[in-house]
PDB file of C-alpha atoms in Angstrom:
ATOM      1  CA  MET Q  24      29.995  -9.946  14.333  1.00 85.00           C
ATOM      2  CA  LEU Q  25      30.768 -11.301  10.866  1.00 94.00           C
ATOM      3  CA  ASN Q  26      34.259 -12.587  11.597  1.00 96.00           C
ATOM      4  CA  ASN Q  27      34.579 -16.278  10.717  1.00 96.00           C
ATOM      5  CA  LYS Q  28      30.955 -16.318   9.520  1.00 97.00           C
ATOM      6  CA  THR Q  29      29.502 -17.468   6.202  1.00 98.00           C
ATOM      7  CA  ILE Q  30      27.350 -14.874   4.419  1.00 98.00           C
ATOM      8  CA  LEU Q  31      25.243 -15.500   1.321  1.00 98.00           C
ATOM      9  CA  ILE Q  32      23.873 -12.757  -0.954  1.00 98.00           C
ATOM     10  CA  THR Q  33      21.059 -13.571  -3.343  1.00 98.00           C
ATOM     11  CA  GLY Q  34      21.305 -11.476  -6.487  1.00 97.00           C
ATOM     12  CA  GLY Q  35      24.889 -10.876  -5.436  1.00 96.00           C
ATOM     13  CA  THR Q  36      26.226  -9.732  -8.827  1.00 96.00           C
ATOM     14  CA  GLY Q  37      24.218  -6.497  -8.677  1.00 93.00           C
ATOM     15  CA  SER Q  38      25.394  -3.075  -7.525  1.00 91.00           C
ATOM     16  CA  PHE Q  39      24.690  -3.823  -3.871  1.00 93.00           C
ATOM     17  CA  GLY Q  40      26.454  -7.182  -3.898  1.00 95.00           C
ATOM     18  CA  LYS Q  41      29.603  -5.690  -5.395  1.00 95.00           C
ATOM     19  CA  LYS Q  42      29.822  -2.891  -2.835  1.00 95.00           C
ATOM     20  CA  PHE Q  43      29.006  -5.308   0.001  1.00 96.00           C
ATOM     21  CA  LEU Q  44      31.844  -7.588  -1.081  1.00 96.00           C
ATOM     22  CA  GLU Q  45      34.306  -4.695  -0.902  1.00 95.00           C
ATOM     23  CA  MET Q  46      33.116  -3.415   2.457  1.00 96.00           C
ATOM     24  CA  ILE Q  47      32.834  -6.720   4.275  1.00 96.00           C
ATOM     25  CA  PHE Q  48      36.452  -7.604   3.529  1.00 96.00           C
ATOM     26  CA  ASP Q  49      37.553  -4.100   4.553  1.00 95.00           C
ATOM     27  CA  ARG Q  50      35.809  -4.410   7.906  1.00 94.00           C
ATOM     28  CA  TYR Q  51      35.598  -8.095   8.821  1.00 95.00           C
ATOM     29  CA  GLU Q  52      37.293 -11.434   8.341  1.00 96.00           C
ATOM     30  CA  PRO Q  53      34.442 -13.576   7.017  1.00 97.00           C
ATOM     31  CA  LYS Q  54      34.896 -17.290   6.677  1.00 97.00           C
ATOM     32  CA  LYS Q  55      33.147 -17.288   3.312  1.00 97.00           C
ATOM     33  CA  VAL Q  56      30.991 -15.021   1.142  1.00 98.00           C
ATOM     34  CA  ILE Q  57      28.650 -16.768  -1.295  1.00 98.00           C
ATOM     35  CA  ILE Q  58      27.412 -14.892  -4.359  1.00 98.00           C
ATOM     36  CA  TYR Q  59      24.151 -16.568  -5.373  1.00 98.00           C
ATOM     37  CA  SER Q  60      22.716 -15.511  -8.728  1.00 97.00           C
ATOM     38  CA  ARG Q  61      21.450 -16.925 -11.998  1.00 96.00           C
ATOM     39  CA  ASP Q  62      23.696 -15.139 -14.535  1.00 95.00           C
ATOM     40  CA  GLU Q  63      26.942 -17.008 -15.194  1.00 96.00           C
ATOM     41  CA  PHE Q  64      28.359 -14.161 -17.304  1.00 97.00           C
ATOM     42  CA  LYS Q  65      27.915 -11.569 -14.546  1.00 97.00           C
ATOM     43  CA  GLN Q  66      29.525 -13.969 -12.099  1.00 97.00           C
ATOM     44  CA  SER Q  67      32.502 -14.405 -14.423  1.00 97.00           C
ATOM     45  CA  VAL Q  68      32.880 -10.643 -14.824  1.00 96.00           C
ATOM     46  CA  MET Q  69      32.658 -10.147 -11.059  1.00 96.00           C
ATOM     47  CA  GLN Q  70      35.322 -12.792 -10.399  1.00 95.00           C
ATOM     48  CA  THR Q  71      37.691 -11.013 -12.774  1.00 95.00           C
ATOM     49  CA  GLU Q  72      36.854  -7.544 -11.467  1.00 94.00           C
ATOM     50  CA  TYR Q  73      37.518  -8.434  -7.825  1.00 94.00           C
ATOM     51  CA  ARG Q  74      40.457 -10.789  -8.304  1.00 91.00           C
ATOM     52  CA  ASP Q  75      42.943  -8.269  -6.902  1.00 90.00           C
ATOM     53  CA  ARG Q  76      40.578  -6.388  -4.589  1.00 92.00           C
ATOM     54  CA  VAL Q  77      39.366  -9.000  -2.095  1.00 92.00           C
ATOM     55  CA  ASP Q  78      40.484 -12.410  -0.838  1.00 92.00           C
ATOM     56  CA  MET Q  79      38.851 -14.511  -3.542  1.00 93.00           C
ATOM     57  CA  SER Q  80      39.845 -17.721  -1.746  1.00 94.00           C
ATOM     58  CA  ARG Q  81      36.952 -16.925   0.593  1.00 96.00           C
ATOM     59  CA  VAL Q  82      34.410 -16.078  -2.117  1.00 97.00           C
ATOM     60  CA  ARG Q  83      32.165 -18.670  -3.750  1.00 97.00           C
ATOM     61  CA  PHE Q  84      29.895 -18.248  -6.774  1.00 97.00           C
ATOM     62  CA  PHE Q  85      26.711 -20.340  -6.860  1.00 97.00           C
ATOM     63  CA  ILE Q  86      24.515 -20.449  -9.938  1.00 98.00           C
ATOM     64  CA  GLY Q  87      20.927 -20.529  -8.786  1.00 97.00           C
ATOM     65  CA  ASP Q  88      17.533 -18.856  -8.882  1.00 98.00           C
ATOM     66  CA  VAL Q  89      15.492 -17.845  -5.835  1.00 98.00           C
ATOM     67  CA  ARG Q  90      12.554 -19.528  -7.568  1.00 98.00           C
ATOM     68  CA  ASP Q  91      14.348 -22.864  -7.074  1.00 98.00           C
ATOM     69  CA  GLN Q  92      13.804 -23.869  -3.458  1.00 97.00           C
ATOM     70  CA  GLU Q  93      15.788 -27.094  -3.756  1.00 97.00           C
ATOM     71  CA  ARG Q  94      18.859 -25.174  -4.945  1.00 98.00           C
ATOM     72  CA  LEU Q  95      18.437 -22.642  -2.113  1.00 98.00           C
ATOM     73  CA  TYR Q  96      18.397 -25.473   0.432  1.00 98.00           C
ATOM     74  CA  ARG Q  97      21.716 -26.713  -0.910  1.00 97.00           C
ATOM     75  CA  ALA Q  98      23.224 -23.214  -1.040  1.00 98.00           C
ATOM     76  CA  PHE Q  99      22.102 -22.348   2.521  1.00 98.00           C
ATOM     77  CA  GLU Q 100      23.911 -25.304   4.056  1.00 97.00           C
ATOM     78  CA  GLY Q 101      26.239 -23.933   6.759  1.00 97.00           C
ATOM     79  CA  VAL Q 102      25.303 -20.302   6.088  1.00 98.00           C
ATOM     80  CA  ASP Q 103      25.118 -17.922   9.064  1.00 98.00           C
ATOM     81  CA  TYR Q 104      23.715 -14.758   7.443  1.00 98.00           C
ATOM     82  CA  VAL Q 105      21.680 -14.135   4.293  1.00 98.00           C
ATOM     83  CA  ILE Q 106      21.111 -10.845   2.462  1.00 98.00           C
ATOM     84  CA  HIS Q 107      18.223 -11.129   0.056  1.00 98.00           C
ATOM     85  CA  ALA Q 108      18.900  -8.710  -2.810  1.00 97.00           C
ATOM     86  CA  ALA Q 109      17.530 -10.740  -5.739  1.00 97.00           C
ATOM     87  CA  ALA Q 110      14.453  -9.265  -7.394  1.00 96.00           C
ATOM     88  CA  MET Q 111      12.882  -8.195 -10.637  1.00 95.00           C
ATOM     89  CA  LYS Q 112      13.211  -4.421 -10.245  1.00 92.00           C
ATOM     90  CA  GLN Q 113      12.396  -2.719 -13.549  1.00 89.00           C
ATOM     91  CA  VAL Q 114       8.903  -1.223 -13.276  1.00 88.00           C
ATOM     92  CA  PRO Q 115       7.934  -1.543 -16.983  1.00 89.00           C
ATOM     93  CA  THR Q 116       9.290  -5.114 -17.133  1.00 93.00           C
ATOM     94  CA  CYS Q 117       7.229  -6.136 -14.106  1.00 94.00           C
ATOM     95  CA  GLU Q 118       4.120  -4.499 -15.565  1.00 93.00           C
ATOM     96  CA  TYR Q 119       4.485  -6.427 -18.827  1.00 94.00           C
ATOM     97  CA  ASN Q 120       5.540  -9.707 -17.160  1.00 96.00           C
ATOM     98  CA  PRO Q 121       3.472  -9.755 -13.960  1.00 96.00           C
ATOM     99  CA  MET Q 122       3.509 -13.523 -13.436  1.00 98.00           C
ATOM    100  CA  GLU Q 123       7.299 -13.583 -13.681  1.00 98.00           C
ATOM    101  CA  ALA Q 124       7.601 -10.733 -11.180  1.00 98.00           C
ATOM    102  CA  ILE Q 125       5.373 -12.634  -8.754  1.00 98.00           C
ATOM    103  CA  LYS Q 126       7.448 -15.812  -9.140  1.00 98.00           C
ATOM    104  CA  THR Q 127      10.693 -13.999  -8.353  1.00 98.00           C
ATOM    105  CA  ASN Q 128       9.675 -11.303  -5.879  1.00 98.00           C
ATOM    106  CA  ILE Q 129       7.000 -13.154  -3.902  1.00 98.00           C
ATOM    107  CA  HIS Q 130       7.538 -16.880  -4.392  1.00 98.00           C
ATOM    108  CA  GLY Q 131      11.299 -16.309  -4.324  1.00 98.00           C
ATOM    109  CA  ALA Q 132      10.979 -14.512  -0.980  1.00 98.00           C
ATOM    110  CA  GLN Q 133       8.961 -17.402   0.406  1.00 98.00           C
ATOM    111  CA  ASN Q 134      11.598 -19.871  -0.788  1.00 98.00           C
ATOM    112  CA  VAL Q 135      14.366 -17.863   0.909  1.00 98.00           C
ATOM    113  CA  ILE Q 136      12.358 -17.819   4.152  1.00 98.00           C
ATOM    114  CA  ASN Q 137      11.718 -21.563   4.092  1.00 98.00           C
ATOM    115  CA  ALA Q 138      15.346 -22.393   3.333  1.00 98.00           C
ATOM    116  CA  ALA Q 139      16.610 -20.055   6.074  1.00 98.00           C
ATOM    117  CA  LEU Q 140      14.241 -21.523   8.669  1.00 97.00           C
ATOM    118  CA  ASP Q 141      14.992 -25.131   7.802  1.00 97.00           C
ATOM    119  CA  LYS Q 142      18.768 -24.676   7.471  1.00 97.00           C
ATOM    120  CA  GLY Q 143      19.239 -22.752  10.710  1.00 96.00           C
ATOM    121  CA  VAL Q 144      20.410 -19.433   9.265  1.00 98.00           C
ATOM    122  CA  LYS Q 145      20.986 -16.928  12.093  1.00 97.00           C
ATOM    123  CA  LYS Q 146      19.729 -13.775  10.396  1.00 98.00           C
ATOM    124  CA  VAL Q 147      18.193 -12.728   7.088  1.00 98.00           C
ATOM    125  CA  VAL Q 148      18.128  -9.109   5.918  1.00 98.00           C
ATOM    126  CA  ALA Q 149      15.835  -8.457   2.948  1.00 98.00           C
ATOM    127  CA  LEU Q 150      16.391  -5.398   0.770  1.00 97.00           C
ATOM    128  CA  SER Q 151      13.251  -3.409   0.050  1.00 96.00           C
ATOM    129  CA  THR Q 152      12.341  -0.255  -1.843  1.00 93.00           C
ATOM    130  CA  ASP Q 153      10.354   2.950  -1.447  1.00 92.00           C
ATOM    131  CA  LYS Q 154       8.061   1.571  -4.147  1.00 92.00           C
ATOM    132  CA  ALA Q 155       6.739  -0.979  -1.625  1.00 95.00           C
ATOM    133  CA  VAL Q 156       5.240   1.928   0.357  1.00 94.00           C
ATOM    134  CA  ASN Q 157       1.697   2.715  -0.826  1.00 92.00           C
ATOM    135  CA  PRO Q 158       2.514   0.909  -4.108  1.00 94.00           C
ATOM    136  CA  ILE Q 159       1.116   2.152  -7.404  1.00 92.00           C
ATOM    137  CA  ASN Q 160       2.847  -0.382  -9.661  1.00 94.00           C
ATOM    138  CA  LEU Q 161       3.238  -4.149  -9.718  1.00 95.00           C
ATOM    139  CA  TYR Q 162       6.889  -4.057  -8.698  1.00 95.00           C
ATOM    140  CA  GLY Q 163       5.972  -2.114  -5.567  1.00 95.00           C
ATOM    141  CA  GLY Q 164       3.060  -4.452  -4.914  1.00 97.00           C
ATOM    142  CA  THR Q 165       5.241  -7.551  -5.072  1.00 98.00           C
ATOM    143  CA  LYS Q 166       7.851  -5.963  -2.796  1.00 97.00           C
ATOM    144  CA  LEU Q 167       5.151  -5.002  -0.291  1.00 97.00           C
ATOM    145  CA  VAL Q 168       4.095  -8.656  -0.123  1.00 98.00           C
ATOM    146  CA  SER Q 169       7.736  -9.705   0.131  1.00 98.00           C
ATOM    147  CA  ASP Q 170       8.312  -7.308   3.054  1.00 98.00           C
ATOM    148  CA  LYS Q 171       5.232  -8.637   4.836  1.00 97.00           C
ATOM    149  CA  LEU Q 172       6.444 -12.201   4.351  1.00 98.00           C
ATOM    150  CA  PHE Q 173       9.875 -11.489   5.834  1.00 98.00           C
ATOM    151  CA  ILE Q 174       8.426  -9.635   8.811  1.00 96.00           C
ATOM    152  CA  ALA Q 175       5.834 -12.324   9.533  1.00 95.00           C
ATOM    153  CA  ALA Q 176       8.469 -15.062   9.130  1.00 96.00           C
ATOM    154  CA  ASN Q 177       9.644 -14.214  12.646  1.00 94.00           C
ATOM    155  CA  ALA Q 178       6.443 -15.822  13.936  1.00 92.00           C
ATOM    156  CA  TYR Q 179       7.608 -19.122  12.424  1.00 93.00           C
ATOM    157  CA  SER Q 180      11.170 -19.096  13.699  1.00 90.00           C
ATOM    158  CA  GLY Q 181      10.574 -19.386  17.436  1.00 80.00           C
ATOM    159  CA  GLN Q 182      12.492 -17.683  20.220  1.00 77.00           C
ATOM    160  CA  ASP Q 183      15.968 -18.815  19.176  1.00 81.00           C
ATOM    161  CA  GLY Q 184      15.394 -19.333  15.464  1.00 92.00           C
ATOM    162  CA  THR Q 185      16.151 -17.241  12.399  1.00 96.00           C
ATOM    163  CA  VAL Q 186      15.795 -13.462  12.771  1.00 96.00           C
ATOM    164  CA  PHE Q 187      14.291 -11.676   9.766  1.00 97.00           C
ATOM    165  CA  SER Q 188      14.435  -7.915   9.136  1.00 97.00           C
ATOM    166  CA  VAL Q 189      14.042  -5.496   6.222  1.00 98.00           C
ATOM    167  CA  VAL Q 190      16.171  -2.585   4.976  1.00 98.00           C
ATOM    168  CA  ARG Q 191      14.299  -0.037   2.858  1.00 96.00           C
ATOM    169  CA  TYR Q 192      15.798   2.591   0.570  1.00 90.00           C
ATOM    170  CA  GLY Q 193      15.093   4.157  -2.801  1.00 82.00           C
ATOM    171  CA  ASN Q 194      17.099   4.357  -5.995  1.00 78.00           C
ATOM    172  CA  VAL Q 195      20.793   4.276  -5.186  1.00 83.00           C
ATOM    173  CA  ALA Q 196      22.753   7.136  -6.744  1.00 79.00           C
ATOM    174  CA  GLY Q 197      24.598   5.874  -9.807  1.00 73.00           C
ATOM    175  CA  SER Q 198      23.317   2.315  -9.596  1.00 73.00           C
ATOM    176  CA  ARG Q 199      22.205   0.349 -12.608  1.00 69.00           C
ATOM    177  CA  GLY Q 200      18.845   1.683 -13.795  1.00 68.00           C
ATOM    178  CA  SER Q 201      19.167   5.075 -12.070  1.00 78.00           C
ATOM    179  CA  VAL Q 202      19.045   8.293 -14.069  1.00 88.00           C
ATOM    180  CA  ILE Q 203      22.699   9.270 -13.480  1.00 90.00           C
ATOM    181  CA  PRO Q 204      24.331   6.728 -15.854  1.00 89.00           C
ATOM    182  CA  ILE Q 205      21.618   7.425 -18.424  1.00 90.00           C
ATOM    183  CA  TRP Q 206      22.313  11.147 -18.391  1.00 94.00           C
ATOM    184  CA  GLN Q 207      26.071  10.587 -18.247  1.00 91.00           C
ATOM    185  CA  ASN Q 208      25.865   8.557 -21.436  1.00 92.00           C
ATOM    186  CA  ILE Q 209      24.041  11.434 -23.161  1.00 94.00           C
ATOM    187  CA  ILE Q 210      26.676  13.909 -21.906  1.00 94.00           C
ATOM    188  CA  ASP Q 211      29.561  11.668 -22.999  1.00 93.00           C
ATOM    189  CA  GLN Q 212      28.107  11.593 -26.495  1.00 93.00           C
ATOM    190  CA  GLY Q 213      27.999  15.381 -26.634  1.00 93.00           C
ATOM    191  CA  GLY Q 214      24.304  15.794 -25.852  1.00 93.00           C
ATOM    192  CA  THR Q 215      23.109  19.012 -24.240  1.00 92.00           C
ATOM    193  CA  GLU Q 216      19.455  18.165 -23.596  1.00 93.00           C
ATOM    194  CA  LEU Q 217      18.441  16.089 -20.578  1.00 93.00           C
ATOM    195  CA  GLY Q 218      14.940  14.715 -20.168  1.00 92.00           C
ATOM    196  CA  VAL Q 219      13.361  15.332 -16.745  1.00 91.00           C
ATOM    197  CA  THR Q 220      10.078  13.638 -15.981  1.00 90.00           C
ATOM    198  CA  ASP Q 221       8.692  16.453 -13.804  1.00 91.00           C
ATOM    199  CA  MET Q 222      10.473  19.487 -12.366  1.00 93.00           C
ATOM    200  CA  ARG Q 223       8.533  19.059  -9.099  1.00 94.00           C
ATOM    201  CA  MET Q 224       9.966  15.576  -8.638  1.00 94.00           C
ATOM    202  CA  THR Q 225      12.207  14.880  -5.636  1.00 94.00           C
ATOM    203  CA  ARG Q 226      14.286  11.874  -4.672  1.00 92.00           C
ATOM    204  CA  PHE Q 227      16.433  10.761  -1.759  1.00 92.00           C
ATOM    205  CA  TRP Q 228      20.220  10.655  -2.208  1.00 92.00           C
ATOM    206  CA  ILE Q 229      21.681   7.422  -0.876  1.00 90.00           C
ATOM    207  CA  THR Q 230      25.000   5.912  -1.858  1.00 90.00           C
ATOM    208  CA  LEU Q 231      25.844   2.238  -2.065  1.00 91.00           C
ATOM    209  CA  GLU Q 232      28.108   2.675   0.968  1.00 93.00           C
ATOM    210  CA  GLN Q 233      25.210   4.017   3.025  1.00 93.00           C
ATOM    211  CA  GLY Q 234      23.015   1.150   1.875  1.00 94.00           C
ATOM    212  CA  VAL Q 235      25.589  -1.422   2.951  1.00 96.00           C
ATOM    213  CA  GLU Q 236      26.112   0.374   6.285  1.00 95.00           C
ATOM    214  CA  LEU Q 237      22.398   0.091   7.027  1.00 96.00           C
ATOM    215  CA  VAL Q 238      22.488  -3.633   6.235  1.00 97.00           C
ATOM    216  CA  PHE Q 239      25.428  -4.068   8.630  1.00 97.00           C
ATOM    217  CA  LYS Q 240      23.367  -2.320  11.324  1.00 96.00           C
ATOM    218  CA  ALA Q 241      20.386  -4.584  10.698  1.00 96.00           C
ATOM    219  CA  MET Q 242      22.596  -7.671  10.810  1.00 96.00           C
ATOM    220  CA  GLU Q 243      24.128  -6.527  14.077  1.00 95.00           C
ATOM    221  CA  GLU Q 244      21.150  -5.374  16.121  1.00 94.00           C
ATOM    222  CA  SER Q 245      17.890  -6.709  14.649  1.00 95.00           C
ATOM    223  CA  LYS Q 246      15.677  -8.744  16.979  1.00 93.00           C
ATOM    224  CA  GLY Q 247      13.044  -9.625  14.394  1.00 93.00           C
ATOM    225  CA  GLY Q 248      10.570  -7.798  12.157  1.00 94.00           C
ATOM    226  CA  GLU Q 249      12.192  -4.357  12.012  1.00 96.00           C
ATOM    227  CA  THR Q 250      12.255  -2.198   8.884  1.00 97.00           C
ATOM    228  CA  TYR Q 251      15.336   0.059   8.776  1.00 98.00           C
ATOM    229  CA  ILE Q 252      15.302   3.383   6.883  1.00 97.00           C
ATOM    230  CA  SER Q 253      18.294   5.750   6.610  1.00 94.00           C
ATOM    231  CA  LYS Q 254      18.083   9.474   7.290  1.00 94.00           C
ATOM    232  CA  ILE Q 255      19.408  10.898   4.052  1.00 93.00           C
ATOM    233  CA  PRO Q 256      19.122  14.187   2.119  1.00 94.00           C
ATOM    234  CA  SER Q 257      16.715  14.911  -0.712  1.00 95.00           C
ATOM    235  CA  PHE Q 258      17.249  16.686  -4.017  1.00 95.00           C
ATOM    236  CA  HIS Q 259      15.163  18.059  -6.861  1.00 95.00           C
ATOM    237  CA  ILE Q 260      15.591  16.058 -10.047  1.00 94.00           C
ATOM    238  CA  GLY Q 261      16.068  19.270 -12.044  1.00 94.00           C
ATOM    239  CA  ASP Q 262      18.943  20.283  -9.753  1.00 95.00           C
ATOM    240  CA  LEU Q 263      20.660  16.972 -10.453  1.00 95.00           C
ATOM    241  CA  ALA Q 264      20.495  17.694 -14.193  1.00 94.00           C
ATOM    242  CA  LYS Q 265      22.085  21.119 -13.614  1.00 94.00           C
ATOM    243  CA  ALA Q 266      24.777  19.572 -11.420  1.00 95.00           C
ATOM    244  CA  MET Q 267      25.716  17.087 -14.130  1.00 94.00           C
ATOM    245  CA  LEU Q 268      25.578  19.556 -17.036  1.00 93.00           C
ATOM    246  CA  PRO Q 269      25.338  23.206 -15.905  1.00 93.00           C
ATOM    247  CA  ASP Q 270      24.356  24.592 -19.321  1.00 89.00           C
ATOM    248  CA  CYS Q 271      21.985  21.784 -20.238  1.00 92.00           C
ATOM    249  CA  THR Q 272      18.591  22.235 -21.812  1.00 92.00           C
ATOM    250  CA  ILE Q 273      15.963  20.537 -19.664  1.00 93.00           C
ATOM    251  CA  ARG Q 274      13.064  18.920 -21.459  1.00 92.00           C
ATOM    252  CA  GLU Q 275      10.116  17.955 -19.242  1.00 92.00           C
ATOM    253  CA  ILE Q 276       8.832  14.623 -20.528  1.00 91.00           C
ATOM    254  CA  GLY Q 277       6.129  13.763 -17.994  1.00 90.00           C
ATOM    255  CA  ILE Q 278       5.878  11.195 -15.221  1.00 85.00           C
ATOM    256  CA  ARG Q 279       5.975   7.620 -16.432  1.00 80.00           C
ATOM    257  CA  GLU Q 280       3.332   5.073 -15.556  1.00 78.00           C
ATOM    258  CA  GLY Q 281       3.832   3.748 -12.022  1.00 77.00           C
ATOM    259  CA  GLU Q 282       6.124   6.624 -11.006  1.00 83.00           C
ATOM    260  CA  LYS Q 283       5.631   8.954  -8.021  1.00 89.00           C
ATOM    261  CA  LEU Q 284       6.530  12.604  -7.546  1.00 91.00           C
ATOM    262  CA  HIS Q 285       8.207  11.859  -4.203  1.00 93.00           C
ATOM    263  CA  GLU Q 286       9.793   8.784  -2.646  1.00 92.00           C
ATOM    264  CA  VAL Q 287       7.939   7.714   0.497  1.00 94.00           C
ATOM    265  CA  MET Q 288       9.845   5.772   3.167  1.00 95.00           C
ATOM    266  CA  VAL Q 289       7.568   5.990   6.227  1.00 96.00           C
ATOM    267  CA  THR Q 290       3.807   6.436   5.910  1.00 94.00           C
ATOM    268  CA  ARG Q 291       1.495   8.218   8.327  1.00 94.00           C
ATOM    269  CA  ASP Q 292      -0.081   4.876   9.161  1.00 94.00           C
ATOM    270  CA  ASP Q 293       3.331   3.471  10.095  1.00 94.00           C
ATOM    271  CA  SER Q 294       4.117   6.434  12.347  1.00 94.00           C
ATOM    272  CA  ARG Q 295       2.465   4.748  15.339  1.00 93.00           C
ATOM    273  CA  SER Q 296       5.175   2.073  15.353  1.00 94.00           C
ATOM    274  CA  THR Q 297       8.143   4.124  14.076  1.00 96.00           C
ATOM    275  CA  TYR Q 298      11.101   5.238  16.196  1.00 97.00           C
ATOM    276  CA  GLU Q 299      13.651   7.890  15.284  1.00 97.00           C
ATOM    277  CA  TYR Q 300      17.382   7.400  15.907  1.00 96.00           C
ATOM    278  CA  ASP Q 301      20.372   9.632  15.180  1.00 94.00           C
ATOM    279  CA  LYS Q 302      20.954   8.368  11.637  1.00 93.00           C
ATOM    280  CA  HIS Q 303      17.936   6.220  10.833  1.00 95.00           C
ATOM    281  CA  TYR Q 304      14.335   5.294  11.519  1.00 97.00           C
ATOM    282  CA  ILE Q 305      13.009   1.870  12.467  1.00 97.00           C
ATOM    283  CA  VAL Q 306       9.444   0.762  11.797  1.00 96.00           C
ATOM    284  CA  TYR Q 307       8.756  -1.954  14.347  1.00 96.00           C
ATOM    285  CA  PRO Q 308       6.326  -4.805  13.714  1.00 92.00           C
ATOM    286  CA  ASN Q 309       2.902  -4.200  15.224  1.00 85.00           C
ATOM    287  CA  TYR Q 310       1.905  -7.758  16.116  1.00 80.00           C
ATOM    288  CA  THR Q 311       0.960  -9.510  19.344  1.00 77.00           C
ATOM    289  CA  TRP Q 312       3.719 -12.083  18.858  1.00 74.00           C
ATOM    290  CA  VAL Q 313       6.519  -9.488  18.922  1.00 75.00           C
ATOM    291  CA  PRO Q 314       8.662 -10.246  22.016  1.00 73.00           C
ATOM    292  CA  ASP Q 315       9.537  -7.693  24.682  1.00 73.00           C
ATOM    293  CA  GLY Q 316      12.879  -5.955  24.200  1.00 74.00           C
ATOM    294  CA  THR Q 317      12.562  -5.646  20.421  1.00 81.00           C
ATOM    295  CA  ILE Q 318      12.829  -1.842  20.469  1.00 90.00           C
ATOM    296  CA  ALA Q 319      16.482  -0.804  20.289  1.00 91.00           C
ATOM    297  CA  PRO Q 320      17.668   1.706  22.897  1.00 92.00           C
ATOM    298  CA  GLY Q 321      18.384   5.311  21.976  1.00 93.00           C
ATOM    299  CA  GLY Q 322      15.288   5.976  19.891  1.00 94.00           C
ATOM    300  CA  LYS Q 323      12.147   7.991  20.433  1.00 96.00           C
ATOM    301  CA  PRO Q 324       8.670   7.518  18.945  1.00 96.00           C
ATOM    302  CA  VAL Q 325       7.839   9.846  16.062  1.00 96.00           C
ATOM    303  CA  GLU Q 326       4.717  11.963  16.276  1.00 95.00           C
ATOM    304  CA  ASP Q 327       1.440  10.393  15.244  1.00 93.00           C
ATOM    305  CA  GLY Q 328       0.810  11.296  11.610  1.00 94.00           C
ATOM    306  CA  PHE Q 329       4.515  11.661  10.800  1.00 96.00           C
ATOM    307  CA  GLU Q 330       5.473  10.870   7.203  1.00 96.00           C
ATOM    308  CA  TYR Q 331       8.994  10.643   5.833  1.00 96.00           C
ATOM    309  CA  ASN Q 332       9.211  11.344   2.132  1.00 95.00           C
ATOM    310  CA  SER Q 333      11.662  13.050  -0.205  1.00 94.00           C
ATOM    311  CA  GLY Q 334       9.359  16.053  -0.576  1.00 95.00           C
ATOM    312  CA  ASN Q 335       8.955  16.915   3.126  1.00 94.00           C
ATOM    313  CA  ASN Q 336      12.528  16.148   4.149  1.00 94.00           C
ATOM    314  CA  THR Q 337      14.494  18.619   6.292  1.00 92.00           C
ATOM    315  CA  GLN Q 338      17.823  17.849   4.561  1.00 93.00           C
ATOM    316  CA  TRP Q 339      18.378  19.047   0.977  1.00 96.00           C
ATOM    317  CA  LEU Q 340      21.284  18.960  -1.441  1.00 95.00           C
ATOM    318  CA  SER Q 341      21.955  22.092  -3.492  1.00 96.00           C
ATOM    319  CA  VAL Q 342      23.254  22.007  -7.072  1.00 95.00           C
ATOM    320  CA  ASP Q 343      26.807  22.591  -5.826  1.00 95.00           C
ATOM    321  CA  GLU Q 344      26.482  19.874  -3.180  1.00 95.00           C
ATOM    322  CA  LEU Q 345      25.131  17.444  -5.778  1.00 94.00           C
ATOM    323  CA  ARG Q 346      28.041  18.250  -8.059  1.00 93.00           C
ATOM    324  CA  GLU Q 347      30.485  17.519  -5.236  1.00 92.00           C
ATOM    325  CA  ALA Q 348      28.662  14.301  -4.329  1.00 90.00           C
ATOM    326  CA  LEU Q 349      28.892  13.138  -7.941  1.00 89.00           C
ATOM    327  CA  LYS Q 350      32.695  13.415  -7.775  1.00 84.00           C
ATOM    328  CA  HIS Q 351      32.825  10.765  -5.046  1.00 79.00           C
ATOM    329  CA  MET Q 352      30.729   8.141  -6.807  1.00 74.00           C
TER     330      MET Q 352
END
């Protein structure tokens, strides 16, 4: 599918972009992979880090911002596939800088859509977040709008035009901004107390590899407007603390503003258009313009009123299983 194809990743110097770069060269023979981002230092570090790990003769680094539509048009020239990973993601930062979050997460999404449509990109996969589901903070609100834009963009592309889809997952285990590196830093410095927001809190466990796998699936089979969600286990946040430091003292510090007790991936309202597959769910677009044949074979409709969240999951990781999973990060 991706052999001899040109793939561009916006926000490509982040955790996802790095893992994607590894996995695409392990699995395919791409013509070119373009890392599009606005931080020249991170690009320089990434070039050095991957010099001996991938074929750098087929990797290009473009300085650019998704807010800059003219630059996107130039970068999208000759591109076959786009993964849109660029976003302002820190909840407190978005709350304090709402206009900037809107420019990047909403206007940036619109710019990516316009450039993809006008430059003849085959497929665009946009990365989303659990926080876009029933959002309670500005970051989630901007990502909800972004998701809606990418799904509705299929109405603009025509029968043989660009295909847009969305991949949704929560905080990736060990990624930048997740609790694992924060706690690990405390442990490395000899700390024995770990702050847990709420002992009732649950989260999904998804690795970067699983996130990239889901993007590959979306790139391969999407017809337009689908939202892909992995079936993954849940864990209690207190169990993660015990897995990382068995004899730790847990201090409950309270839920932060804009934070939920459980990650929600599929809402009850979405259940009417959600199908279950062996390893994932797909929420299909519920619009009159959706063409026949969009629903992928092998799935079955979920029950009306179904909700998929980290608190009502059927798969759970124990403390021992979390400890083993941490070894493979």
